[in-house]
Amino acid sequence: MATKPSNDMDVDGVVLDVEGLRMRYGTTDVLRDVTFRARHGEVVALLGPNGAGKTTTIEILEGFRMRSAGRVSVLGTDPAHADEEWRARVGVVLQSWRDHGKWRVRELLAHFGTYYVPYATDAVPRPWDAGQLLAAVGLSAHAGDKVRTLSGGQRRRLDVAIGLVGRPELLFLDEPTAGLDPRARYEFHDLVHRLAAEHRTTILLTTHDLAEAEKLADRIMILSGGRIVADGTAEELARRTAGADEVRWTCGGRRFRHETAQSTQFVRELFREHGEAVGELEVRRASLEDTYMALVREHEQGSGADEAAGAGEERQAVTAR
Amino acid sequence: MKPTNSTNSTNSAHLTGTALRAGWSRGVIELRQTFTNGADLVSHLLWPVLMLTTLYFMRDREFGASGLLLGTLALPSILGMNAAMGMMTMSQVLTAEREDGTLLRAKATPGGMRSYLTGKVITVAGGLVADLAILLVPGMLLIDGLAAGSAGSWLTLAWVLALGMLATLPIGAILGSLFPSARSQGLIQLPVLAMIAISGIFYPVTSLPDWLQTLAQATPIYWLGLGMRSAFLPDSAVQVEIADSWRHLETAAVLGIWAAVGLALAPVVLRRMARRESGSGVAERREKALRRVG
């Protein structure tokens, strides 16, 4: 597989292929050994705590950052040596701040569209019509507004529109909903769903929001300590740590909370013992969050121990923490 | 994998054409923007108004015993200085737009960097020409003794301005790529102001000590000023210049050297700067800038 010619990408539908990716700044490894694949049409979330290396990973895939070692193939090409034709097939949603503030929304979108005209094919008409795209992201009412007058949520939707105007086969979203209010976030999630469903766009997004990853992604990869420590659907990941169900109830005016692997059996015994006195029963099954917390905790300690290997005292200090 | 050579070259010519067209429309749109909003209009008009006021009060003062009026001498010099200030504009715009992510957006777009730079040159050069007209037209009405009637003056204006921009804009782009933040741009202002002070803009350079005259002649600002004076002053005014000559050949040579050096270095420096742009870089600068405000 590894020696396969890179232009065979479409045959097995692998859009992203990363193996042994390493990124080192000075003497610290931000990414140690990141390995994963994504297939055509998949929505993949890269989940991890702040500083886990999510942004570094996505920037390497976007071709904005050079890696220290490892093999990376994006749409069959190494992004470190990619040309403008590759660039035209990739969409990057940037977090805008105040760029192009004097431009009008529709004008800006139409302008960025013109760059993609030479890359149109029979199968993929490029660019995406500015009017249709504005409608798709819900900005039609603001087409004539200046960009700097948009709200945070509207700006983010414009960012997405600019990322999409070339009808990319692959879309990168780095922390797409950071700073959005709940309603804007909801609308944004809806937009991502539609993109994946209607246009079969492959999407890689980073987030530190579990609920978001669960809601948007077909597959979640958890990045911790510079490695992918878990990879699967939300359900698969949640099932990994069976045994952390949480039971809450009241009895005789007091509140109780208990963690157990067998929540059903526990509740049965609870009723047998206290009967009618049990109230406000609540059972929370092991969730993605539990798996996530367990994995991140485990790998933070694990990587700490790796670094201190050979230095006994230091190692103890790390595990004690 | 790659298309054959011949399709490759027509293809790349086609792509270059698209990038340049996009750059052109980008430049025109941004140029229009600077003349259709209040803040930018003020900055277009403030400087010419200040300069014209100064010139108005200088208009009757004579320079030494030459019989030349200071106001007459100063107007073309100020035009030359304004042209040289395109360097500062270029540098400031590049730094600011690197900070706010405009450049990163260009980088994320096929052919975006080339279009971005094309657009910037058009915006800055177009703005410069407009600003010169804003100063020159009322200036010619207020100030006596200019020799602006002949086709020769306009021809001189055209080549000096064109060569001057070729000499200064790439240098501005280089400065804009080297400095990390909009704030550090203030540091560039100082040497440029010093260059203006000794460039013979406000007072003939021949009244400065010899070593300062030598220094002034190494800067493009001096030669832009001299070129403008040669376009707009009567021949008798040449007596206050070094060697009693307009020195067109030397003007072309010095500006040409600056242009050659700038055009050779700019692509290298710009490419290096662009390579390092990334989303996290922009986010970091945003954090820093917001912390300063807060």
Coordinates of C-alpha atoms in Angstrom, one line a residue:
Chain A
M1 CA 0.0 0.0 0.0
A2 CA 2.7 2.4 1.0
T3 CA 4.5 2.2 -2.4
K4 CA 1.3 2.8 -4.4
P5 CA 1.5 5.6 -7.0
S6 CA 0.0 8.7 -5.5
N7 CA -2.4 9.4 -8.4
D8 CA -4.3 6.2 -7.6
M9 CA -6.0 8.2 -4.9
D10 CA -9.4 7.9 -6.5
V11 CA -9.3 4.2 -6.9
D12 CA -9.7 3.3 -3.2
G13 CA -11.2 6.7 -2.3
V14 CA -8.5 7.7 0.2
V15 CA -8.4 11.5 0.4
L16 CA -6.2 11.9 3.4
D17 CA -3.3 9.5 4.1
V18 CA -1.0 10.4 7.0
E19 CA 1.7 8.1 8.3
G20 CA 4.2 8.6 11.1
L21 CA 3.7 12.4 11.0
R22 CA 6.1 14.1 13.4
M23 CA 6.5 17.8 14.2
R24 CA 9.3 19.1 16.3
Y25 CA 9.8 22.6 17.6
G26 CA 13.3 22.8 19.0
T27 CA 13.5 19.8 21.3
T28 CA 9.8 19.3 21.9
D29 CA 7.7 17.0 19.7
V30 CA 4.3 18.5 19.2
L31 CA 3.3 15.6 17.0
R32 CA 5.1 12.3 17.6
D33 CA 3.5 9.7 15.4
V34 CA 0.2 10.7 13.8
T35 CA -1.2 8.1 11.5
F36 CA -4.7 8.1 10.0
R37 CA -6.7 8.0 6.7
A38 CA -9.9 9.6 5.6
R39 CA -12.0 8.4 2.6
H40 CA -14.0 10.4 0.1
G41 CA -17.1 11.9 1.5
E42 CA -16.2 11.3 5.2
V43 CA -16.6 14.0 7.9
V44 CA -13.8 13.5 10.3
A45 CA -13.3 15.4 13.5
L46 CA -9.9 15.8 15.1
L47 CA -10.7 16.2 18.8
G48 CA -8.3 17.0 21.6
P49 CA -7.4 19.4 24.4
N50 CA -5.9 22.7 23.7
G51 CA -2.3 22.4 22.8
A52 CA -2.7 18.7 21.6
G53 CA -1.4 19.6 18.1
K54 CA -4.7 19.8 16.3
T55 CA -4.0 23.1 14.6
T56 CA -0.4 22.0 13.7
T57 CA -1.8 18.8 12.1
I58 CA -4.4 20.6 10.0
E59 CA -1.9 23.3 8.9
I60 CA 0.5 20.7 7.7
L61 CA -2.3 19.1 5.7
E62 CA -3.3 22.5 4.3
G63 CA 0.2 23.0 3.1
F64 CA 0.8 26.0 5.4
R65 CA 3.4 24.4 7.6
M66 CA 6.4 22.1 7.0
R67 CA 6.6 18.8 8.9
S68 CA 9.6 17.4 10.5
A69 CA 9.1 13.8 9.4
G70 CA 6.5 11.3 8.1
R71 CA 4.5 10.8 5.0
V72 CA 1.5 13.0 4.2
S73 CA -0.7 12.6 1.1
V74 CA -3.7 14.9 0.6
L75 CA -5.8 14.2 -2.6
G76 CA -2.8 12.1 -3.7
T77 CA -0.2 14.9 -3.4
D78 CA 2.2 15.9 -0.7
P79 CA 0.9 19.3 0.5
A80 CA 4.5 20.5 1.1
H81 CA 5.2 20.4 -2.6
A82 CA 1.7 21.0 -4.0
D83 CA 0.9 23.3 -6.9
E84 CA -1.9 25.7 -7.6
E85 CA -4.0 23.1 -9.2
W86 CA -4.0 21.1 -6.0
R87 CA -4.8 24.3 -4.1
A88 CA -7.9 24.8 -6.3
R89 CA -9.2 21.4 -5.1
V90 CA -8.8 22.1 -1.4
G91 CA -10.9 24.5 0.6
V92 CA -9.6 26.2 3.8
V93 CA -12.0 27.9 6.1
L94 CA -10.0 30.6 7.8
Q95 CA -11.0 32.4 10.9
S96 CA -11.4 35.9 9.7
W97 CA -10.7 38.8 12.0
R98 CA -10.9 42.1 10.1
D99 CA -9.5 41.4 6.7
H100 CA -11.4 42.7 3.6
G101 CA -13.5 44.8 6.0
K102 CA -14.3 47.4 3.3
W103 CA -15.4 44.8 0.7
R104 CA -19.1 44.0 0.2
V105 CA -20.1 40.5 0.9
R106 CA -21.2 39.5 -2.5
E107 CA -18.4 41.4 -4.2
L108 CA -15.8 39.6 -2.1
L109 CA -17.2 36.1 -2.8
A110 CA -17.5 36.8 -6.5
H111 CA -13.9 38.0 -6.6
F112 CA -12.6 34.9 -4.9
G113 CA -14.7 32.9 -7.3
T114 CA -12.8 34.2 -10.3
Y115 CA -9.6 32.5 -9.2
Y116 CA -11.2 29.1 -9.8
V117 CA -12.5 29.7 -13.3
P118 CA -9.5 27.9 -15.0
Y119 CA -10.0 24.9 -12.8
A120 CA -13.6 24.1 -13.9
T121 CA -14.2 20.6 -15.3
D122 CA -17.2 19.0 -16.9
A123 CA -17.9 17.2 -13.7
V124 CA -17.2 20.1 -11.4
P125 CA -18.4 23.5 -12.5
R126 CA -16.2 26.2 -10.8
P127 CA -16.7 28.6 -9.2
W128 CA -19.8 28.2 -7.1
D129 CA -22.2 30.9 -8.1
A130 CA -21.9 33.7 -5.5
G131 CA -25.7 34.2 -5.2
Q132 CA -26.4 30.5 -4.7
L133 CA -23.6 30.2 -2.3
L134 CA -24.8 33.1 -0.2
A135 CA -28.2 31.5 -0.1
A136 CA -26.7 28.2 1.0
V137 CA -24.9 29.8 3.9
G138 CA -27.8 32.1 4.7
L139 CA -26.2 35.4 3.9
S140 CA -28.5 36.5 1.0
A141 CA -29.9 39.3 3.1
H142 CA -26.4 40.7 3.7
A143 CA -25.1 40.4 0.1
G144 CA -24.7 44.2 -0.2
D145 CA -23.3 44.8 3.3
K146 CA -19.7 45.7 4.1
V147 CA -17.8 42.8 5.6
R148 CA -16.9 44.7 8.7
T149 CA -20.5 45.3 9.6
L150 CA -21.3 41.5 9.9
S151 CA -21.7 39.8 13.3
G152 CA -19.3 37.1 14.4
G153 CA -21.7 34.3 13.2
Q154 CA -22.3 36.0 9.9
R155 CA -18.6 36.5 9.3
R156 CA -17.9 32.8 10.1
R157 CA -20.5 31.8 7.5
L158 CA -18.8 34.1 5.0
D159 CA -15.5 32.4 5.9
V160 CA -17.1 29.1 5.1
A161 CA -18.5 30.5 1.8
I162 CA -15.1 31.7 0.8
G163 CA -13.7 28.3 1.6
L164 CA -16.3 26.7 -0.6
V165 CA -16.4 29.0 -3.5
G166 CA -14.1 26.8 -5.6
R167 CA -16.2 23.7 -4.9
P168 CA -13.4 21.9 -3.1
E169 CA -13.2 18.1 -2.9
L170 CA -11.8 18.5 0.6
L171 CA -12.6 21.1 3.2
F172 CA -10.5 22.0 6.3
L173 CA -12.2 23.6 9.2
D174 CA -10.0 24.6 12.2
E175 CA -12.1 25.3 15.3
P176 CA -15.0 26.5 13.2
T177 CA -17.4 27.4 15.9
A178 CA -15.1 29.0 18.4
G179 CA -16.7 32.2 19.6
L180 CA -20.1 31.6 18.1
D181 CA -23.3 31.9 20.1
P182 CA -25.5 28.8 20.4
R183 CA -27.8 29.8 17.6
A184 CA -25.0 30.6 15.2
R185 CA -23.4 27.3 16.2
Y186 CA -26.6 25.4 15.4
E187 CA -26.9 27.0 12.0
F188 CA -23.3 26.3 11.3
H189 CA -23.7 22.6 12.2
D190 CA -26.7 22.5 9.9
L191 CA -24.6 23.9 7.1
V192 CA -21.9 21.3 7.5
H193 CA -24.5 18.5 7.5
R194 CA -25.9 19.8 4.2
L195 CA -22.4 20.0 2.6
A196 CA -21.6 16.5 3.5
A197 CA -25.0 15.1 2.5
E198 CA -25.6 17.1 -0.7
H199 CA -22.1 17.6 -2.1
R200 CA -20.2 14.6 -0.7
T201 CA -17.4 17.0 0.3
T202 CA -14.8 15.4 2.5
I203 CA -14.4 17.4 5.6
L204 CA -11.7 17.5 8.3
L205 CA -12.5 19.7 11.2
T206 CA -10.7 20.3 14.5
T207 CA -12.6 21.0 17.7
H208 CA -12.2 20.7 21.5
D209 CA -16.0 20.5 21.8
L210 CA -17.1 16.9 22.3
A211 CA -20.8 17.6 21.5
E212 CA -19.8 19.2 18.3
A213 CA -17.6 16.3 17.2
E214 CA -20.3 13.9 18.1
K215 CA -22.9 15.8 16.2
L216 CA -21.0 16.6 13.0
A217 CA -18.5 13.8 12.4
D218 CA -18.9 10.3 10.9
R219 CA -15.6 9.5 12.6
I220 CA -13.8 11.0 15.6
M221 CA -10.1 10.9 16.1
I222 CA -8.8 11.9 19.5
L223 CA -5.4 13.6 19.5
S224 CA -3.5 13.6 22.7
G225 CA 0.2 13.9 23.6
G226 CA 1.1 14.2 19.9
R227 CA -0.6 10.9 18.9
I228 CA -4.0 9.7 17.7
V229 CA -5.1 7.7 20.7
A230 CA -8.6 6.7 19.6
D231 CA -10.3 6.5 16.2
G232 CA -13.9 5.5 15.6
T233 CA -17.5 6.6 15.5
A234 CA -18.9 8.4 18.6
E235 CA -20.7 5.2 19.7
E236 CA -17.6 3.0 19.3
L237 CA -15.5 5.4 21.4
A238 CA -18.2 5.7 24.1
R239 CA -18.4 1.9 24.4
R240 CA -14.6 1.7 25.0
T241 CA -14.9 2.6 28.6
A242 CA -17.9 0.5 29.8
G243 CA -18.2 0.8 33.5
A244 CA -18.6 4.5 34.2
D245 CA -22.4 4.8 34.2
E246 CA -23.6 7.3 36.7
V247 CA -26.7 6.9 38.8
R248 CA -28.3 9.8 40.7
W249 CA -31.4 9.6 43.0
T250 CA -33.0 11.1 46.1
C251 CA -34.0 9.2 49.1
G252 CA -35.6 10.6 52.2
G253 CA -34.8 14.2 51.1
R254 CA -31.1 13.5 50.4
R255 CA -29.3 13.4 47.1
F256 CA -27.1 10.4 46.1
R257 CA -24.7 9.7 43.3
H258 CA -23.1 6.4 42.5
E259 CA -20.8 5.2 39.7
T260 CA -21.2 1.7 38.6
A261 CA -20.5 -0.7 35.7
Q262 CA -23.9 -2.4 36.1
S263 CA -26.3 0.4 36.3
T264 CA -29.4 -1.6 35.6
Q265 CA -28.6 -4.1 38.3
F266 CA -27.8 -1.3 40.7
V267 CA -31.1 0.4 40.2
R268 CA -33.0 -2.9 40.6
E269 CA -31.4 -3.4 44.0
L270 CA -31.9 0.3 44.9
F271 CA -35.7 -0.2 44.4
R272 CA -35.7 -3.5 46.2
E273 CA -34.1 -1.9 49.2
H274 CA -35.9 1.5 49.3
G275 CA -38.9 1.0 47.2
E276 CA -41.2 4.1 47.1
A277 CA -38.6 6.3 48.9
V278 CA -36.5 6.5 45.7
G279 CA -37.2 9.7 43.7
E280 CA -35.7 11.7 40.8
L281 CA -33.9 8.7 39.4
E282 CA -31.4 9.5 36.7
V283 CA -29.1 7.1 34.9
R284 CA -26.4 8.4 32.6
R285 CA -24.7 5.9 30.4
A286 CA -21.0 6.0 29.8
S287 CA -20.5 8.7 27.2
L288 CA -18.0 9.9 24.7
E289 CA -17.0 12.5 27.3
D290 CA -16.0 9.8 29.8
T291 CA -13.9 8.0 27.2
Y292 CA -12.4 11.3 26.2
M293 CA -11.5 12.3 29.7
A294 CA -10.1 8.8 30.5
L295 CA -8.0 8.7 27.3
V296 CA -6.7 12.2 27.6
R297 CA -5.8 11.7 31.3
E298 CA -4.1 8.4 30.6
H299 CA -2.1 9.7 27.6
E300 CA -1.0 12.9 29.3
Q301 CA 0.4 10.7 32.1
G302 CA 1.8 8.2 29.6
S303 CA 3.6 10.8 27.6
G304 CA 5.0 12.4 30.7
A305 CA 6.4 9.0 31.8
D306 CA 7.9 8.5 28.3
E307 CA 9.9 11.7 28.5
A308 CA 11.1 10.9 32.0
A309 CA 12.0 7.3 31.2
G310 CA 15.4 6.5 32.8
A311 CA 15.2 9.3 35.3
G312 CA 13.5 7.5 38.2
E313 CA 12.8 10.4 40.5
E314 CA 11.4 12.6 37.8
R315 CA 9.2 9.8 36.7
Q316 CA 7.7 9.4 40.1
A317 CA 7.0 13.1 40.3
V318 CA 5.1 13.0 37.0
T319 CA 2.9 10.0 38.0
A320 CA 2.2 11.5 41.4
R321 CA 0.8 14.5 39.8
Chain B
M1 CA 0.8 12.4 -13.7
K2 CA 1.8 15.7 -15.2
P3 CA 0.4 17.0 -18.4
T4 CA 2.8 17.1 -21.4
N5 CA 5.1 20.1 -21.7
S6 CA 3.2 22.0 -24.3
T7 CA -0.2 21.9 -22.6
N8 CA 1.6 22.7 -19.4
S9 CA 3.0 25.9 -20.7
T10 CA -0.2 27.1 -22.4
N11 CA -1.9 26.1 -19.2
S12 CA 0.4 28.1 -17.0
A13 CA 0.1 31.1 -19.3
H14 CA -3.6 30.8 -19.0
L15 CA -3.3 30.6 -15.2
T16 CA -1.0 33.6 -15.1
G17 CA -3.6 35.5 -17.2
T18 CA -6.3 34.7 -14.7
A19 CA -4.2 35.6 -11.7
L20 CA -3.2 39.0 -13.3
R21 CA -6.8 39.8 -14.2
A22 CA -8.0 38.9 -10.7
G23 CA -5.2 41.1 -9.4
W24 CA -6.3 44.0 -11.6
S25 CA -9.9 43.8 -10.5
R26 CA -8.8 43.5 -6.9
G27 CA -6.7 46.7 -7.3
V28 CA -9.4 48.6 -9.0
I29 CA -12.0 47.6 -6.3
E30 CA -9.7 48.5 -3.4
L31 CA -8.8 51.8 -5.1
R32 CA -12.4 52.7 -5.5
Q33 CA -13.0 51.8 -1.8
T34 CA -10.4 54.3 -0.7
F35 CA -12.2 57.1 -2.4
T36 CA -15.7 56.1 -1.2
N37 CA -15.4 56.0 2.5
G38 CA -14.9 58.9 5.0
A39 CA -11.8 57.9 6.8
D40 CA -9.8 57.2 3.6
L41 CA -11.0 60.3 2.0
V42 CA -9.7 62.4 4.9
S43 CA -6.3 60.7 4.7
H44 CA -6.2 61.5 0.9
L45 CA -7.1 65.1 1.5
L46 CA -5.4 66.0 4.8
W47 CA -1.8 65.9 3.6
P48 CA -2.4 67.9 0.4
V49 CA -4.4 70.5 2.4
L50 CA -1.6 70.8 5.0
M51 CA 1.1 71.1 2.3
L52 CA -0.8 73.6 0.3
T53 CA -1.4 75.8 3.4
T54 CA 2.3 75.7 4.1
L55 CA 3.1 76.6 0.5
Y56 CA 0.7 79.4 0.6
F57 CA 2.5 81.1 3.5
M58 CA 5.9 80.4 1.9
R59 CA 4.9 81.7 -1.5
D60 CA 6.4 85.3 -1.2
R61 CA 9.6 84.3 0.6
E62 CA 12.7 84.3 -1.6
F63 CA 15.5 81.8 -1.4
G64 CA 18.7 83.8 -0.8
A65 CA 19.5 86.2 -3.5
S66 CA 18.5 83.8 -6.3
G67 CA 15.3 85.6 -7.0
L68 CA 13.5 82.2 -6.7
L69 CA 10.5 81.9 -4.5
L70 CA 10.6 79.2 -1.8
G71 CA 7.0 78.1 -2.5
T72 CA 7.8 77.6 -6.1
L73 CA 10.8 75.5 -5.3
A74 CA 9.0 73.4 -2.7
L75 CA 5.9 72.4 -4.6
P76 CA 7.7 70.0 -7.1
S77 CA 9.9 68.7 -4.3
I78 CA 6.8 67.8 -2.2
L79 CA 5.4 66.0 -5.2
G80 CA 8.6 64.0 -5.4
M81 CA 8.4 63.3 -1.7
N82 CA 4.8 62.1 -2.0
A83 CA 5.8 59.8 -4.7
A84 CA 8.5 58.3 -2.5
M85 CA 6.0 57.9 0.3
G86 CA 4.4 55.2 -1.7
M87 CA 7.2 53.1 -0.2
M88 CA 5.8 53.7 3.3
T89 CA 2.2 53.0 2.2
M90 CA 3.3 49.7 0.6
S91 CA 5.2 48.7 3.7
Q92 CA 2.4 49.6 6.1
V93 CA -0.3 47.9 4.0
L94 CA 1.6 44.7 3.7
T95 CA 2.3 44.5 7.4
A96 CA -1.3 45.3 8.3
E97 CA -2.7 42.8 5.9
R98 CA -0.3 40.1 7.0
E99 CA -1.5 40.8 10.5
D100 CA -5.2 40.7 9.7
G101 CA -5.1 37.5 7.6
T102 CA -5.7 39.1 4.1
L103 CA -2.4 37.5 2.9
L104 CA -3.3 34.1 4.4
R105 CA -6.5 34.2 2.4
A106 CA -4.5 34.9 -0.7
K107 CA -2.3 32.0 0.1
A108 CA -5.2 29.7 0.5
T109 CA -6.5 30.6 -3.0
P110 CA -5.0 29.2 -6.3
G111 CA -2.9 32.0 -7.8
G112 CA -3.9 34.2 -4.9
M113 CA -0.5 35.5 -3.9
R114 CA 0.3 36.8 -7.4
S115 CA -3.1 38.5 -7.7
Y116 CA -2.7 40.0 -4.2
L117 CA 0.6 41.6 -5.1
T118 CA -0.7 42.8 -8.5
G119 CA -3.7 44.3 -6.8
K120 CA -1.6 46.0 -4.1
V121 CA 0.7 47.6 -6.7
I122 CA -2.3 48.9 -8.6
T123 CA -4.0 50.2 -5.4
V124 CA -0.9 51.9 -4.1
A125 CA 0.3 53.3 -7.4
G126 CA -3.2 54.5 -8.4
G127 CA -3.7 56.1 -5.0
L128 CA -0.3 57.8 -5.4
V129 CA -1.2 59.3 -8.8
A130 CA -4.5 60.5 -7.5
D131 CA -2.9 62.1 -4.5
L132 CA -0.4 63.8 -6.7
A133 CA -3.2 65.3 -8.8
I134 CA -5.0 66.4 -5.6
L135 CA -1.9 68.4 -4.7
L136 CA -0.7 69.5 -8.1
V137 CA -3.9 70.9 -9.5
P138 CA -4.7 73.4 -6.7
G139 CA -0.9 74.0 -6.3
M140 CA -0.5 75.2 -9.8
L141 CA -3.3 77.8 -9.2
L142 CA -1.8 79.0 -5.9
I143 CA 1.9 79.1 -6.7
D144 CA 3.4 81.4 -9.3
G145 CA 6.5 80.8 -11.3
L146 CA 6.0 77.2 -12.3
A147 CA 6.9 76.1 -15.8
A148 CA 4.3 73.4 -16.3
G149 CA 3.0 74.4 -19.7
S150 CA 5.1 72.4 -22.0
A151 CA 4.7 68.8 -23.1
G152 CA 8.3 68.3 -21.9
S153 CA 7.3 68.9 -18.3
W154 CA 4.6 66.2 -18.4
L155 CA 6.9 63.8 -20.1
T156 CA 9.5 64.3 -17.5
L157 CA 6.9 63.9 -14.8
A158 CA 5.8 60.6 -16.3
W159 CA 9.2 58.9 -16.5
V160 CA 10.4 60.2 -13.2
L161 CA 7.2 59.0 -11.5
A162 CA 7.2 55.6 -13.2
L163 CA 10.8 54.9 -12.5
G164 CA 10.5 56.3 -9.0
M165 CA 7.6 53.9 -8.2
L166 CA 9.6 51.0 -9.6
A167 CA 12.4 52.1 -7.3
T168 CA 10.3 52.6 -4.1
L169 CA 7.4 50.1 -4.2
P170 CA 9.5 46.9 -4.2
I171 CA 11.6 48.4 -1.3
G172 CA 8.3 49.1 0.5
A173 CA 7.2 45.5 0.0
I174 CA 10.4 44.2 1.4
L175 CA 10.2 46.4 4.5
G176 CA 6.6 45.3 4.9
S177 CA 7.6 41.7 4.8
L178 CA 10.4 42.0 7.3
F179 CA 8.6 43.7 10.1
P180 CA 6.5 41.5 12.3
S181 CA 3.7 43.8 13.3
A182 CA 1.9 47.0 12.3
R183 CA 3.3 48.6 15.4
S184 CA 6.9 48.1 14.5
Q185 CA 6.2 50.0 11.3
G186 CA 6.7 53.1 13.4
L187 CA 10.4 52.2 13.5
I188 CA 10.6 52.5 9.7
Q189 CA 9.1 56.0 9.8
L190 CA 12.1 57.5 11.6
P191 CA 14.8 56.8 8.9
V192 CA 12.4 57.8 6.2
L193 CA 11.6 61.1 8.0
A194 CA 15.4 61.6 8.3
M195 CA 15.8 60.9 4.6
I196 CA 13.1 63.5 3.8
A197 CA 14.7 66.1 6.1
I198 CA 18.0 66.0 4.2
S199 CA 16.6 65.4 0.7
G200 CA 16.3 69.0 -0.3
I201 CA 12.5 68.9 -0.3
F202 CA 11.9 71.9 1.8
Y203 CA 15.1 73.7 1.4
P204 CA 17.7 73.4 -1.4
V205 CA 20.1 70.7 -0.8
T206 CA 23.1 72.9 -1.8
S207 CA 22.7 74.8 1.5
L208 CA 23.4 71.6 3.4
P209 CA 27.0 70.5 4.5
D210 CA 28.8 68.3 1.9
W211 CA 28.5 65.0 3.8
L212 CA 24.8 65.4 4.1
Q213 CA 24.5 66.2 0.4
T214 CA 26.4 62.9 -0.3
L215 CA 24.1 61.0 1.9
A216 CA 21.0 62.6 0.4
Q217 CA 22.1 61.6 -3.1
A218 CA 22.0 57.9 -2.1
T219 CA 18.3 58.0 -1.4
P220 CA 15.6 57.7 -4.0
I221 CA 13.7 60.6 -2.4
Y222 CA 16.3 63.2 -3.4
W223 CA 16.2 62.1 -7.0
L224 CA 12.4 62.0 -7.1
G225 CA 12.4 65.5 -5.8
L226 CA 15.1 66.6 -8.3
G227 CA 13.2 65.0 -11.2
M228 CA 10.0 66.8 -10.2
R229 CA 11.8 70.1 -9.9
S230 CA 13.3 69.6 -13.4
A231 CA 9.8 69.0 -14.7
F232 CA 8.1 72.0 -13.1
L233 CA 10.6 74.7 -12.5
P234 CA 12.0 77.2 -15.0
D235 CA 15.5 76.6 -16.3
S236 CA 16.9 79.5 -14.2
A237 CA 16.1 77.5 -11.0
V238 CA 18.8 75.0 -11.9
Q239 CA 21.4 77.2 -10.2
V240 CA 20.4 76.1 -6.7
E241 CA 21.0 72.4 -7.6
I242 CA 24.2 70.5 -7.2
A243 CA 26.5 71.0 -10.2
D244 CA 24.0 73.5 -11.6
S245 CA 22.3 70.7 -13.5
W246 CA 19.1 68.7 -13.5
R247 CA 21.2 65.6 -14.0
H248 CA 18.6 63.5 -15.8
L249 CA 21.0 60.7 -16.6
E250 CA 22.1 60.4 -13.0
T251 CA 18.5 60.5 -11.9
A252 CA 17.6 57.6 -14.2
A253 CA 20.8 55.7 -13.1
V254 CA 20.2 56.0 -9.3
L255 CA 16.5 55.3 -9.5
G256 CA 17.3 52.4 -11.9
I257 CA 19.7 50.9 -9.4
W258 CA 17.2 51.1 -6.6
A259 CA 14.6 49.5 -8.9
A260 CA 16.9 46.7 -10.0
V261 CA 17.9 45.9 -6.4
G262 CA 14.3 46.0 -5.2
L263 CA 12.8 43.9 -8.0
A264 CA 15.5 41.3 -7.5
L265 CA 15.1 41.1 -3.7
A266 CA 11.4 41.5 -3.4
P267 CA 10.3 38.1 -4.8
V268 CA 12.7 36.3 -2.5
V269 CA 11.7 38.2 0.6
L270 CA 8.0 38.0 -0.2
R271 CA 8.1 34.3 -0.9
R272 CA 9.9 33.6 2.4
M273 CA 7.4 35.7 4.2
A274 CA 4.4 34.1 2.5
R275 CA 5.7 30.6 3.3
R276 CA 5.6 31.3 7.0
E277 CA 2.0 32.5 7.0
S278 CA -0.5 30.2 8.7
G279 CA -3.7 30.4 10.6
S280 CA -2.1 30.0 14.0
G281 CA 0.3 32.8 13.1
V282 CA -2.6 35.1 12.3
A283 CA -4.4 34.0 15.5
E284 CA -1.4 34.8 17.5
R285 CA -1.1 38.3 16.1
R286 CA -4.8 38.8 16.7
E287 CA -4.4 37.8 20.3
K288 CA -1.5 40.2 20.7
A289 CA -3.3 43.1 19.0
L290 CA -6.4 42.6 21.1
R291 CA -4.4 42.5 24.3
R292 CA -3.0 45.9 23.4
V293 CA -6.4 47.3 23.0
G294 CA -7.9 45.8 26.1

